[in-house]
mmCIF file with all atom_site columns, C-alpha atoms in Angstrom:
data_model
loop_
_atom_site.group_PDB
_atom_site.id
_atom_site.type_symbol
_atom_site.label_atom_id
_atom_site.label_alt_id
_atom_site.label_comp_id
_atom_site.label_asym_id
_atom_site.label_entity_id
_atom_site.label_seq_id
_atom_site.pdbx_PDB_ins_code
_atom_site.Cartn_x
_atom_site.Cartn_y
_atom_site.Cartn_z
_atom_site.occupancy
_atom_site.B_iso_or_equiv
_atom_site.pdbx_formal_charge
_atom_site.auth_seq_id
_atom_site.auth_comp_id
_atom_site.auth_asym_id
_atom_site.auth_atom_id
_atom_site.pdbx_PDB_model_num
ATOM 1   C CA . UNK A 1 1   ? 0.000   0.000  0.000   1.00 56.00 ? 1   UNK A CA 1
ATOM 2   C CA . UNK A 1 2   ? 2.822   2.345  0.883   1.00 60.00 ? 2   UNK A CA 1
ATOM 3   C CA . UNK A 1 3   ? 4.442   1.787  -2.490  1.00 66.00 ? 3   UNK A CA 1
ATOM 4   C CA . UNK A 1 4   ? 1.101   2.484  -4.250  1.00 68.00 ? 4   UNK A CA 1
ATOM 5   C CA . UNK A 1 5   ? 0.535   5.629  -2.193  1.00 64.00 ? 5   UNK A CA 1
ATOM 6   C CA . UNK A 1 6   ? 4.024   6.784  -3.052  1.00 67.00 ? 6   UNK A CA 1
ATOM 7   C CA . UNK A 1 7   ? 3.436   6.291  -6.773  1.00 68.00 ? 7   UNK A CA 1
ATOM 8   C CA . UNK A 1 8   ? 0.080   8.058  -6.572  1.00 66.00 ? 8   UNK A CA 1
ATOM 9   C CA . UNK A 1 9   ? 1.727   10.988 -4.813  1.00 68.00 ? 9   UNK A CA 1
ATOM 10  C CA . UNK A 1 10  ? 4.446   11.140 -7.478  1.00 68.00 ? 10  UNK A CA 1
ATOM 11  C CA . UNK A 1 11  ? 1.786   11.168 -10.215 1.00 70.00 ? 11  UNK A CA 1
ATOM 12  C CA . UNK A 1 12  ? -0.115  13.860 -8.332  1.00 71.00 ? 12  UNK A CA 1
ATOM 13  C CA . UNK A 1 13  ? 3.033   15.949 -7.966  1.00 70.00 ? 13  UNK A CA 1
ATOM 14  C CA . UNK A 1 14  ? 3.869   15.498 -11.650 1.00 74.00 ? 14  UNK A CA 1
ATOM 15  C CA . UNK A 1 15  ? 0.354   16.510 -12.669 1.00 72.00 ? 15  UNK A CA 1
ATOM 16  C CA . UNK A 1 16  ? 0.559   19.532 -10.401 1.00 75.00 ? 16  UNK A CA 1
ATOM 17  C CA . UNK A 1 17  ? 3.897   20.562 -11.902 1.00 74.00 ? 17  UNK A CA 1
ATOM 18  C CA . UNK A 1 18  ? 2.529   20.127 -15.401 1.00 76.00 ? 18  UNK A CA 1
ATOM 19  C CA . UNK A 1 19  ? -0.557  22.170 -14.497 1.00 76.00 ? 19  UNK A CA 1
ATOM 20  C CA . UNK A 1 20  ? 1.654   24.933 -13.068 1.00 75.00 ? 20  UNK A CA 1
ATOM 21  C CA . UNK A 1 21  ? 3.790   24.850 -16.192 1.00 77.00 ? 21  UNK A CA 1
ATOM 22  C CA . UNK A 1 22  ? 0.709   25.066 -18.454 1.00 74.00 ? 22  UNK A CA 1
ATOM 23  C CA . UNK A 1 23  ? -0.637  27.964 -16.380 1.00 77.00 ? 23  UNK A CA 1
ATOM 24  C CA . UNK A 1 24  ? 2.720   29.707 -16.587 1.00 76.00 ? 24  UNK A CA 1
ATOM 25  C CA . UNK A 1 25  ? 2.885   29.243 -20.362 1.00 78.00 ? 25  UNK A CA 1
ATOM 26  C CA . UNK A 1 26  ? -0.711  30.453 -20.712 1.00 76.00 ? 26  UNK A CA 1
ATOM 27  C CA . UNK A 1 27  ? 0.079   33.529 -18.635 1.00 76.00 ? 27  UNK A CA 1
ATOM 28  C CA . UNK A 1 28  ? 3.170   34.282 -20.709 1.00 74.00 ? 28  UNK A CA 1
ATOM 29  C CA . UNK A 1 29  ? 1.134   33.890 -23.909 1.00 78.00 ? 29  UNK A CA 1
ATOM 30  C CA . UNK A 1 30  ? -1.541  36.267 -22.578 1.00 79.00 ? 30  UNK A CA 1
ATOM 31  C CA . UNK A 1 31  ? 1.123   38.804 -21.678 1.00 79.00 ? 31  UNK A CA 1
ATOM 32  C CA . UNK A 1 32  ? 2.710   38.408 -25.121 1.00 79.00 ? 32  UNK A CA 1
ATOM 33  C CA . UNK A 1 33  ? -0.673  38.967 -26.773 1.00 82.00 ? 33  UNK A CA 1
ATOM 34  C CA . UNK A 1 34  ? -1.192  42.058 -24.648 1.00 79.00 ? 34  UNK A CA 1
ATOM 35  C CA . UNK A 1 35  ? 2.224   43.377 -25.661 1.00 79.00 ? 35  UNK A CA 1
ATOM 36  C CA . UNK A 1 36  ? 1.507   42.608 -29.317 1.00 81.00 ? 36  UNK A CA 1
ATOM 37  C CA . UNK A 1 37  ? -1.896  44.323 -29.123 1.00 78.00 ? 37  UNK A CA 1
ATOM 38  C CA . UNK A 1 38  ? -0.275  47.301 -27.422 1.00 79.00 ? 38  UNK A CA 1
ATOM 39  C CA . UNK A 1 39  ? 2.440   47.507 -30.066 1.00 78.00 ? 39  UNK A CA 1
ATOM 40  C CA . UNK A 1 40  ? -0.134  47.175 -32.845 1.00 81.00 ? 40  UNK A CA 1
ATOM 41  C CA . UNK A 1 41  ? -2.228  49.948 -31.337 1.00 83.00 ? 41  UNK A CA 1
ATOM 42  C CA . UNK A 1 42  ? 0.823   52.188 -30.970 1.00 80.00 ? 42  UNK A CA 1
ATOM 43  C CA . UNK A 1 43  ? 1.791   51.520 -34.612 1.00 85.00 ? 43  UNK A CA 1
ATOM 44  C CA . UNK A 1 44  ? -1.748  52.335 -35.773 1.00 82.00 ? 44  UNK A CA 1
ATOM 45  C CA . UNK A 1 45  ? -1.734  55.539 -33.734 1.00 83.00 ? 45  UNK A CA 1
ATOM 46  C CA . UNK A 1 46  ? 1.680   56.470 -35.162 1.00 86.00 ? 46  UNK A CA 1
ATOM 47  C CA . UNK A 1 47  ? 0.454   55.757 -38.687 1.00 85.00 ? 47  UNK A CA 1
ATOM 48  C CA . UNK A 1 48  ? -2.629  57.900 -38.094 1.00 81.00 ? 48  UNK A CA 1
ATOM 49  C CA . UNK A 1 49  ? -0.412  60.751 -36.868 1.00 87.00 ? 49  UNK A CA 1
ATOM 50  C CA . UNK A 1 50  ? 1.841   60.412 -39.925 1.00 85.00 ? 50  UNK A CA 1
ATOM 51  C CA . UNK A 1 51  ? -1.185  60.409 -42.243 1.00 83.00 ? 51  UNK A CA 1
ATOM 52  C CA . UNK A 1 52  ? -2.643  63.496 -40.565 1.00 84.00 ? 52  UNK A CA 1
ATOM 53  C CA . UNK A 1 53  ? 0.732   65.257 -40.707 1.00 86.00 ? 53  UNK A CA 1
ATOM 54  C CA . UNK A 1 54  ? 1.160   64.365 -44.378 1.00 83.00 ? 54  UNK A CA 1
ATOM 55  C CA . UNK A 1 55  ? -2.336  65.636 -45.183 1.00 83.00 ? 55  UNK A CA 1
ATOM 56  C CA . UNK A 1 56  ? -1.698  68.869 -43.262 1.00 84.00 ? 56  UNK A CA 1
ATOM 57  C CA . UNK A 1 57  ? 1.549   69.486 -45.170 1.00 85.00 ? 57  UNK A CA 1
ATOM 58  C CA . UNK A 1 58  ? -0.206  68.774 -48.469 1.00 82.00 ? 58  UNK A CA 1
ATOM 59  C CA . UNK A 1 59  ? -2.918  71.293 -47.592 1.00 82.00 ? 59  UNK A CA 1
ATOM 60  C CA . UNK A 1 60  ? -0.250  73.901 -46.801 1.00 86.00 ? 60  UNK A CA 1
ATOM 61  C CA . UNK A 1 61  ? 1.275   73.215 -50.223 1.00 83.00 ? 61  UNK A CA 1
ATOM 62  C CA . UNK A 1 62  ? -2.184  73.656 -51.764 1.00 82.00 ? 62  UNK A CA 1
ATOM 63  C CA . UNK A 1 63  ? -2.581  77.026 -50.037 1.00 84.00 ? 63  UNK A CA 1
ATOM 64  C CA . UNK A 1 64  ? 0.849   78.167 -51.210 1.00 84.00 ? 64  UNK A CA 1
ATOM 65  C CA . UNK A 1 65  ? -0.077  77.294 -54.811 1.00 88.00 ? 65  UNK A CA 1
ATOM 66  C CA . UNK A 1 66  ? -3.677  78.427 -54.480 1.00 90.00 ? 66  UNK A CA 1
ATOM 67  C CA . UNK A 1 67  ? -3.242  81.172 -57.102 1.00 93.00 ? 67  UNK A CA 1
ATOM 68  C CA . UNK A 1 68  ? -1.332  78.954 -59.553 1.00 94.00 ? 68  UNK A CA 1
ATOM 69  C CA . UNK A 1 69  ? -2.613  77.213 -62.688 1.00 96.00 ? 69  UNK A CA 1
ATOM 70  C CA . UNK A 1 70  ? -0.839  74.771 -65.000 1.00 94.00 ? 70  UNK A CA 1
ATOM 71  C CA . UNK A 1 71  ? -1.453  75.076 -68.753 1.00 95.00 ? 71  UNK A CA 1
ATOM 72  C CA . UNK A 1 72  ? -0.631  71.856 -70.577 1.00 93.00 ? 72  UNK A CA 1
ATOM 73  C CA . UNK A 1 73  ? -0.073  71.368 -74.323 1.00 92.00 ? 73  UNK A CA 1
ATOM 74  C CA . UNK A 1 74  ? 0.918   75.002 -75.011 1.00 93.00 ? 74  UNK A CA 1
ATOM 75  C CA . UNK A 1 75  ? 2.879   75.002 -78.324 1.00 91.00 ? 75  UNK A CA 1
ATOM 76  C CA . UNK A 1 76  ? 6.584   75.806 -77.931 1.00 88.00 ? 76  UNK A CA 1
ATOM 77  C CA . UNK A 1 77  ? 8.652   78.067 -80.139 1.00 84.00 ? 77  UNK A CA 1
ATOM 78  C CA . UNK A 1 78  ? 12.359  78.689 -80.281 1.00 83.00 ? 78  UNK A CA 1
ATOM 79  C CA . UNK A 1 79  ? 13.277  81.812 -78.269 1.00 85.00 ? 79  UNK A CA 1
ATOM 80  C CA . UNK A 1 80  ? 9.626   82.273 -77.387 1.00 89.00 ? 80  UNK A CA 1
ATOM 81  C CA . UNK A 1 81  ? 8.269   85.011 -75.149 1.00 93.00 ? 81  UNK A CA 1
ATOM 82  C CA . UNK A 1 82  ? 5.987   82.826 -73.038 1.00 93.00 ? 82  UNK A CA 1
ATOM 83  C CA . UNK A 1 83  ? 4.808   85.806 -70.971 1.00 95.00 ? 83  UNK A CA 1
ATOM 84  C CA . UNK A 1 84  ? 3.626   87.691 -74.055 1.00 94.00 ? 84  UNK A CA 1
ATOM 85  C CA . UNK A 1 85  ? 2.084   84.593 -75.628 1.00 94.00 ? 85  UNK A CA 1
ATOM 86  C CA . UNK A 1 86  ? 0.006   83.719 -72.559 1.00 95.00 ? 86  UNK A CA 1
ATOM 87  C CA . UNK A 1 87  ? -1.062  87.307 -71.828 1.00 96.00 ? 87  UNK A CA 1
ATOM 88  C CA . UNK A 1 88  ? -2.292  87.793 -75.404 1.00 95.00 ? 88  UNK A CA 1
ATOM 89  C CA . UNK A 1 89  ? -3.994  84.381 -75.450 1.00 95.00 ? 89  UNK A CA 1
ATOM 90  C CA . UNK A 1 90  ? -5.796  84.824 -72.127 1.00 96.00 ? 90  UNK A CA 1
ATOM 91  C CA . UNK A 1 91  ? -6.901  88.382 -72.947 1.00 95.00 ? 91  UNK A CA 1
ATOM 92  C CA . UNK A 1 92  ? -8.460  87.258 -76.214 1.00 95.00 ? 92  UNK A CA 1
ATOM 93  C CA . UNK A 1 93  ? -10.032 84.129 -74.712 1.00 96.00 ? 93  UNK A CA 1
ATOM 94  C CA . UNK A 1 94  ? -11.507 85.933 -71.679 1.00 95.00 ? 94  UNK A CA 1
ATOM 95  C CA . UNK A 1 95  ? -12.477 89.056 -73.657 1.00 94.00 ? 95  UNK A CA 1
ATOM 96  C CA . UNK A 1 96  ? -10.375 91.286 -71.407 1.00 94.00 ? 96  UNK A CA 1
ATOM 97  C CA . UNK A 1 97  ? -7.750  93.965 -71.993 1.00 95.00 ? 97  UNK A CA 1
ATOM 98  C CA . UNK A 1 98  ? -4.143  92.764 -71.873 1.00 94.00 ? 98  UNK A CA 1
ATOM 99  C CA . UNK A 1 99  ? -3.387  95.281 -69.130 1.00 94.00 ? 99  UNK A CA 1
ATOM 100 C CA . UNK A 1 100 ? -6.088  93.656 -66.977 1.00 93.00 ? 100 UNK A CA 1
ATOM 101 C CA . UNK A 1 101 ? -4.392  90.271 -67.336 1.00 94.00 ? 101 UNK A CA 1
ATOM 102 C CA . UNK A 1 102 ? -0.957  91.773 -66.640 1.00 95.00 ? 102 UNK A CA 1
ATOM 103 C CA . UNK A 1 103 ? -2.207  93.442 -63.449 1.00 94.00 ? 103 UNK A CA 1
ATOM 104 C CA . UNK A 1 104 ? -3.509  90.095 -62.198 1.00 94.00 ? 104 UNK A CA 1
ATOM 105 C CA . UNK A 1 105 ? -0.431  88.040 -63.176 1.00 95.00 ? 105 UNK A CA 1
ATOM 106 C CA . UNK A 1 106 ? 2.722   87.625 -61.098 1.00 94.00 ? 106 UNK A CA 1
ATOM 107 C CA . UNK A 1 107 ? 4.798   85.287 -63.277 1.00 94.00 ? 107 UNK A CA 1
ATOM 108 C CA . UNK A 1 108 ? 4.623   82.856 -66.186 1.00 95.00 ? 108 UNK A CA 1
ATOM 109 C CA . UNK A 1 109 ? 7.230   80.204 -66.972 1.00 93.00 ? 109 UNK A CA 1
ATOM 110 C CA . UNK A 1 110 ? 7.784   76.815 -68.573 1.00 91.00 ? 110 UNK A CA 1
ATOM 111 C CA . UNK A 1 111 ? 8.613   73.787 -66.440 1.00 87.00 ? 111 UNK A CA 1
ATOM 112 C CA . UNK A 1 112 ? 10.206  70.632 -67.839 1.00 76.00 ? 112 UNK A CA 1
ATOM 113 C CA . UNK A 1 113 ? 9.487   67.496 -65.823 1.00 66.00 ? 113 UNK A CA 1
ATOM 114 C CA . UNK A 1 114 ? 11.547  64.320 -66.188 1.00 70.00 ? 114 UNK A CA 1
ATOM 115 C CA . UNK A 1 115 ? 8.462   62.467 -67.407 1.00 68.00 ? 115 UNK A CA 1
ATOM 116 C CA . UNK A 1 116 ? 7.774   65.138 -70.042 1.00 66.00 ? 116 UNK A CA 1
ATOM 117 C CA . UNK A 1 117 ? 11.357  64.978 -71.313 1.00 70.00 ? 117 UNK A CA 1
ATOM 118 C CA . UNK A 1 118 ? 11.313  61.163 -71.508 1.00 74.00 ? 118 UNK A CA 1
ATOM 119 C CA . UNK A 1 119 ? 8.066   61.202 -73.511 1.00 70.00 ? 119 UNK A CA 1
ATOM 120 C CA . UNK A 1 120 ? 9.037   64.294 -75.530 1.00 76.00 ? 120 UNK A CA 1
ATOM 121 C CA . UNK A 1 121 ? 5.932   66.121 -74.348 1.00 80.00 ? 121 UNK A CA 1
ATOM 122 C CA . UNK A 1 122 ? 5.493   69.884 -74.473 1.00 85.00 ? 122 UNK A CA 1
ATOM 123 C CA . UNK A 1 123 ? 6.710   71.590 -71.309 1.00 88.00 ? 123 UNK A CA 1
ATOM 124 C CA . UNK A 1 124 ? 3.861   72.739 -69.063 1.00 91.00 ? 124 UNK A CA 1
ATOM 125 C CA . UNK A 1 125 ? 3.327   76.455 -68.618 1.00 94.00 ? 125 UNK A CA 1
ATOM 126 C CA . UNK A 1 126 ? 2.953   77.591 -64.982 1.00 94.00 ? 126 UNK A CA 1
ATOM 127 C CA . UNK A 1 127 ? 1.090   80.841 -64.366 1.00 95.00 ? 127 UNK A CA 1
ATOM 128 C CA . UNK A 1 128 ? 0.970   82.477 -60.931 1.00 95.00 ? 128 UNK A CA 1
ATOM 129 C CA . UNK A 1 129 ? -1.701  85.119 -60.383 1.00 95.00 ? 129 UNK A CA 1
ATOM 130 C CA . UNK A 1 130 ? -1.785  87.911 -57.821 1.00 93.00 ? 130 UNK A CA 1
ATOM 131 C CA . UNK A 1 131 ? -5.311  87.038 -56.693 1.00 90.00 ? 131 UNK A CA 1
ATOM 132 C CA . UNK A 1 132 ? -7.865  84.253 -56.865 1.00 92.00 ? 132 UNK A CA 1
ATOM 133 C CA . UNK A 1 133 ? -10.130 86.393 -59.034 1.00 92.00 ? 133 UNK A CA 1
ATOM 134 C CA . UNK A 1 134 ? -8.268  85.696 -62.268 1.00 93.00 ? 134 UNK A CA 1
ATOM 135 C CA . UNK A 1 135 ? -7.667  82.034 -61.428 1.00 93.00 ? 135 UNK A CA 1
ATOM 136 C CA . UNK A 1 136 ? -11.378 81.474 -60.697 1.00 93.00 ? 136 UNK A CA 1
ATOM 137 C CA . UNK A 1 137 ? -12.403 83.339 -63.853 1.00 94.00 ? 137 UNK A CA 1
ATOM 138 C CA . UNK A 1 138 ? -10.216 81.043 -65.960 1.00 95.00 ? 138 UNK A CA 1
ATOM 139 C CA . UNK A 1 139 ? -11.552 77.891 -64.283 1.00 92.00 ? 139 UNK A CA 1
ATOM 140 C CA . UNK A 1 140 ? -15.130 79.068 -64.843 1.00 92.00 ? 140 UNK A CA 1
ATOM 141 C CA . UNK A 1 141 ? -14.398 79.952 -68.475 1.00 93.00 ? 141 UNK A CA 1
ATOM 142 C CA . UNK A 1 142 ? -12.832 76.569 -69.297 1.00 90.00 ? 142 UNK A CA 1
ATOM 143 C CA . UNK A 1 143 ? -16.059 74.765 -68.364 1.00 83.00 ? 143 UNK A CA 1
ATOM 144 C CA . UNK A 1 144 ? -17.937 76.785 -71.007 1.00 87.00 ? 144 UNK A CA 1
ATOM 145 C CA . UNK A 1 145 ? -15.374 77.425 -73.717 1.00 90.00 ? 145 UNK A CA 1
ATOM 146 C CA . UNK A 1 146 ? -12.238 75.443 -74.574 1.00 92.00 ? 146 UNK A CA 1
ATOM 147 C CA . UNK A 1 147 ? -8.938  77.308 -74.743 1.00 94.00 ? 147 UNK A CA 1
ATOM 148 C CA . UNK A 1 148 ? -6.938  76.600 -77.896 1.00 92.00 ? 148 UNK A CA 1
ATOM 149 C CA . UNK A 1 149 ? -3.588  77.861 -79.171 1.00 91.00 ? 149 UNK A CA 1
ATOM 150 C CA . UNK A 1 150 ? -2.602  77.241 -82.793 1.00 90.00 ? 150 UNK A CA 1
ATOM 151 C CA . UNK A 1 151 ? -5.404  74.706 -83.063 1.00 90.00 ? 151 UNK A CA 1
ATOM 152 C CA . UNK A 1 152 ? -4.246  72.743 -79.991 1.00 90.00 ? 152 UNK A CA 1
ATOM 153 C CA . UNK A 1 153 ? -6.617  72.317 -77.054 1.00 93.00 ? 153 UNK A CA 1
ATOM 154 C CA . UNK A 1 154 ? -5.003  73.525 -73.833 1.00 94.00 ? 154 UNK A CA 1
ATOM 155 C CA . UNK A 1 155 ? -5.582  71.557 -70.630 1.00 94.00 ? 155 UNK A CA 1
ATOM 156 C CA . UNK A 1 156 ? -5.892  73.783 -67.567 1.00 95.00 ? 156 UNK A CA 1
ATOM 157 C CA . UNK A 1 157 ? -5.078  72.221 -64.196 1.00 93.00 ? 157 UNK A CA 1
ATOM 158 C CA . UNK A 1 158 ? -4.903  73.323 -60.596 1.00 91.00 ? 158 UNK A CA 1
ATOM 159 C CA . UNK A 1 159 ? -1.598  72.686 -58.866 1.00 90.00 ? 159 UNK A CA 1
ATOM 160 C CA . UNK A 1 160 ? -2.253  69.686 -56.623 1.00 87.00 ? 160 UNK A CA 1
ATOM 161 C CA . UNK A 1 161 ? 0.457   68.096 -54.393 1.00 88.00 ? 161 UNK A CA 1
ATOM 162 C CA . UNK A 1 162 ? 1.494   64.545 -55.456 1.00 87.00 ? 162 UNK A CA 1
ATOM 163 C CA . UNK A 1 163 ? 0.216   63.140 -52.146 1.00 89.00 ? 163 UNK A CA 1
ATOM 164 C CA . UNK A 1 164 ? -3.339  64.302 -52.871 1.00 88.00 ? 164 UNK A CA 1
ATOM 165 C CA . UNK A 1 165 ? -3.143  63.121 -56.490 1.00 89.00 ? 165 UNK A CA 1
ATOM 166 C CA . UNK A 1 166 ? -2.199  59.655 -55.239 1.00 90.00 ? 166 UNK A CA 1
ATOM 167 C CA . UNK A 1 167 ? -5.110  59.666 -52.779 1.00 90.00 ? 167 UNK A CA 1
ATOM 168 C CA . UNK A 1 168 ? -7.493  60.577 -55.589 1.00 91.00 ? 168 UNK A CA 1
ATOM 169 C CA . UNK A 1 169 ? -6.567  57.494 -57.609 1.00 92.00 ? 169 UNK A CA 1
ATOM 170 C CA . UNK A 1 170 ? -8.690  55.271 -55.361 1.00 93.00 ? 170 UNK A CA 1
ATOM 171 C CA . UNK A 1 171 ? -11.818 57.169 -56.455 1.00 93.00 ? 171 UNK A CA 1
ATOM 172 C CA . UNK A 1 172 ? -11.188 57.046 -60.211 1.00 93.00 ? 172 UNK A CA 1
ATOM 173 C CA . UNK A 1 173 ? -13.537 54.112 -60.803 1.00 93.00 ? 173 UNK A CA 1
ATOM 174 C CA . UNK A 1 174 ? -16.389 56.123 -59.247 1.00 93.00 ? 174 UNK A CA 1
ATOM 175 C CA . UNK A 1 175 ? -15.597 59.469 -60.918 1.00 93.00 ? 175 UNK A CA 1
ATOM 176 C CA . UNK A 1 176 ? -15.501 57.676 -64.287 1.00 92.00 ? 176 UNK A CA 1
ATOM 177 C CA . UNK A 1 177 ? -18.843 56.014 -63.580 1.00 92.00 ? 177 UNK A CA 1
ATOM 178 C CA . UNK A 1 178 ? -20.372 59.369 -62.595 1.00 92.00 ? 178 UNK A CA 1
ATOM 179 C CA . UNK A 1 179 ? -18.955 61.027 -65.704 1.00 90.00 ? 179 UNK A CA 1
ATOM 180 C CA . UNK A 1 180 ? -20.479 58.288 -67.857 1.00 91.00 ? 180 UNK A CA 1
ATOM 181 C CA . UNK A 1 181 ? -23.856 59.211 -66.327 1.00 90.00 ? 181 UNK A CA 1
ATOM 182 C CA . UNK A 1 182 ? -23.205 62.947 -66.957 1.00 90.00 ? 182 UNK A CA 1
ATOM 183 C CA . UNK A 1 183 ? -22.950 63.597 -63.219 1.00 91.00 ? 183 UNK A CA 1
ATOM 184 C CA . UNK A 1 184 ? -20.337 66.223 -62.374 1.00 89.00 ? 184 UNK A CA 1
ATOM 185 C CA . UNK A 1 185 ? -18.265 65.797 -59.216 1.00 90.00 ? 185 UNK A CA 1
ATOM 186 C CA . UNK A 1 186 ? -15.718 67.871 -57.361 1.00 89.00 ? 186 UNK A CA 1
ATOM 187 C CA . UNK A 1 187 ? -12.698 66.915 -55.298 1.00 89.00 ? 187 UNK A CA 1
ATOM 188 C CA . UNK A 1 188 ? -12.769 67.451 -51.560 1.00 88.00 ? 188 UNK A CA 1
ATOM 189 C CA . UNK A 1 189 ? -9.672  68.135 -49.481 1.00 84.00 ? 189 UNK A CA 1
ATOM 190 C CA . UNK A 1 190 ? -7.583  66.482 -48.279 1.00 83.00 ? 190 UNK A CA 1
ATOM 191 C CA . UNK A 1 191 ? -9.383  63.487 -49.791 1.00 87.00 ? 191 UNK A CA 1
ATOM 192 C CA . UNK A 1 192 ? -12.797 62.574 -51.160 1.00 91.00 ? 192 UNK A CA 1
ATOM 193 C CA . UNK A 1 193 ? -15.378 63.641 -53.740 1.00 94.00 ? 193 UNK A CA 1
ATOM 194 C CA . UNK A 1 194 ? -18.794 65.281 -53.617 1.00 95.00 ? 194 UNK A CA 1
ATOM 195 C CA . UNK A 1 195 ? -21.649 65.342 -56.144 1.00 94.00 ? 195 UNK A CA 1
ATOM 196 C CA . UNK A 1 196 ? -25.410 65.675 -56.481 1.00 94.00 ? 196 UNK A CA 1
ATOM 197 C CA . UNK A 1 197 ? -27.331 62.438 -56.841 1.00 92.00 ? 197 UNK A CA 1
ATOM 198 C CA . UNK A 1 198 ? -31.112 61.965 -56.764 1.00 89.00 ? 198 UNK A CA 1
ATOM 199 C CA . UNK A 1 199 ? -31.654 65.452 -55.374 1.00 89.00 ? 199 UNK A CA 1
ATOM 200 C CA . UNK A 1 200 ? -29.162 65.017 -52.548 1.00 91.00 ? 200 UNK A CA 1
ATOM 201 C CA . UNK A 1 201 ? -25.604 66.267 -52.091 1.00 93.00 ? 201 UNK A CA 1
ATOM 202 C CA . UNK A 1 202 ? -23.302 63.297 -51.468 1.00 94.00 ? 202 UNK A CA 1
ATOM 203 C CA . UNK A 1 203 ? -19.828 63.420 -49.955 1.00 94.00 ? 203 UNK A CA 1
ATOM 204 C CA . UNK A 1 204 ? -17.624 60.331 -50.064 1.00 93.00 ? 204 UNK A CA 1
ATOM 205 C CA . UNK A 1 205 ? -14.322 60.316 -48.178 1.00 92.00 ? 205 UNK A CA 1
ATOM 206 C CA . UNK A 1 206 ? -13.094 56.698 -48.185 1.00 92.00 ? 206 UNK A CA 1
ATOM 207 C CA . UNK A 1 207 ? -12.640 53.908 -50.720 1.00 92.00 ? 207 UNK A CA 1
ATOM 208 C CA . UNK A 1 208 ? -15.095 51.754 -48.737 1.00 93.00 ? 208 UNK A CA 1
ATOM 209 C CA . UNK A 1 209 ? -17.804 54.432 -49.029 1.00 94.00 ? 209 UNK A CA 1
ATOM 210 C CA . UNK A 1 210 ? -17.086 54.828 -52.752 1.00 93.00 ? 210 UNK A CA 1
ATOM 211 C CA . UNK A 1 211 ? -17.250 51.057 -53.345 1.00 93.00 ? 211 UNK A CA 1
ATOM 212 C CA . UNK A 1 212 ? -20.486 50.752 -51.371 1.00 93.00 ? 212 UNK A CA 1
ATOM 213 C CA . UNK A 1 213 ? -22.139 53.592 -53.326 1.00 93.00 ? 213 UNK A CA 1
ATOM 214 C CA . UNK A 1 214 ? -20.968 52.148 -56.671 1.00 91.00 ? 214 UNK A CA 1
ATOM 215 C CA . UNK A 1 215 ? -22.281 48.672 -55.833 1.00 90.00 ? 215 UNK A CA 1
ATOM 216 C CA . UNK A 1 216 ? -25.631 50.026 -54.600 1.00 89.00 ? 216 UNK A CA 1
ATOM 217 C CA . UNK A 1 217 ? -26.390 52.308 -57.532 1.00 87.00 ? 217 UNK A CA 1
#
């Protein structure tokens, strides 16, 4: 009996040790999960801060270039006077006096990007105005009447930071679908689009919202 009791006690002790070991391992795993969850949360918070900071910087860049427009596809000439060419063109297109355009214009210059050089595209023409009045007048005019120079249609663009352009790419499938239905949309800042649909103004700020709207309608 003593020998049996001894063996039973040994088994009991072994089971107890194993139970303690399992509990210890379980506790360590719980602590590891807590640490991992904490680290994940900290990384997500850091990423959110970086995103907010990046958006804020992009908005500052937008404000700095608020009075700037980019004219694409403007024909180039050897030893051209780009200032004179653009002043004359804008005055005629907007039905204004040249002096009125000059008063509202700070500088005009060509800019050659690496991509433009590689593809042998025409260098974009950057025009900086002294106020938003002239910039807004041009943007309003382009929606009603195309600007052409020497038979070439000129594309007029706002100066948008690369970060915001990249963010806009996720909404292209929806903007194209809206355009196909003759529904005009506008970009929101720092990210998103807004448009009128079924008598209601819609504002979409995430890819998930855009995908849900596209699938529903």
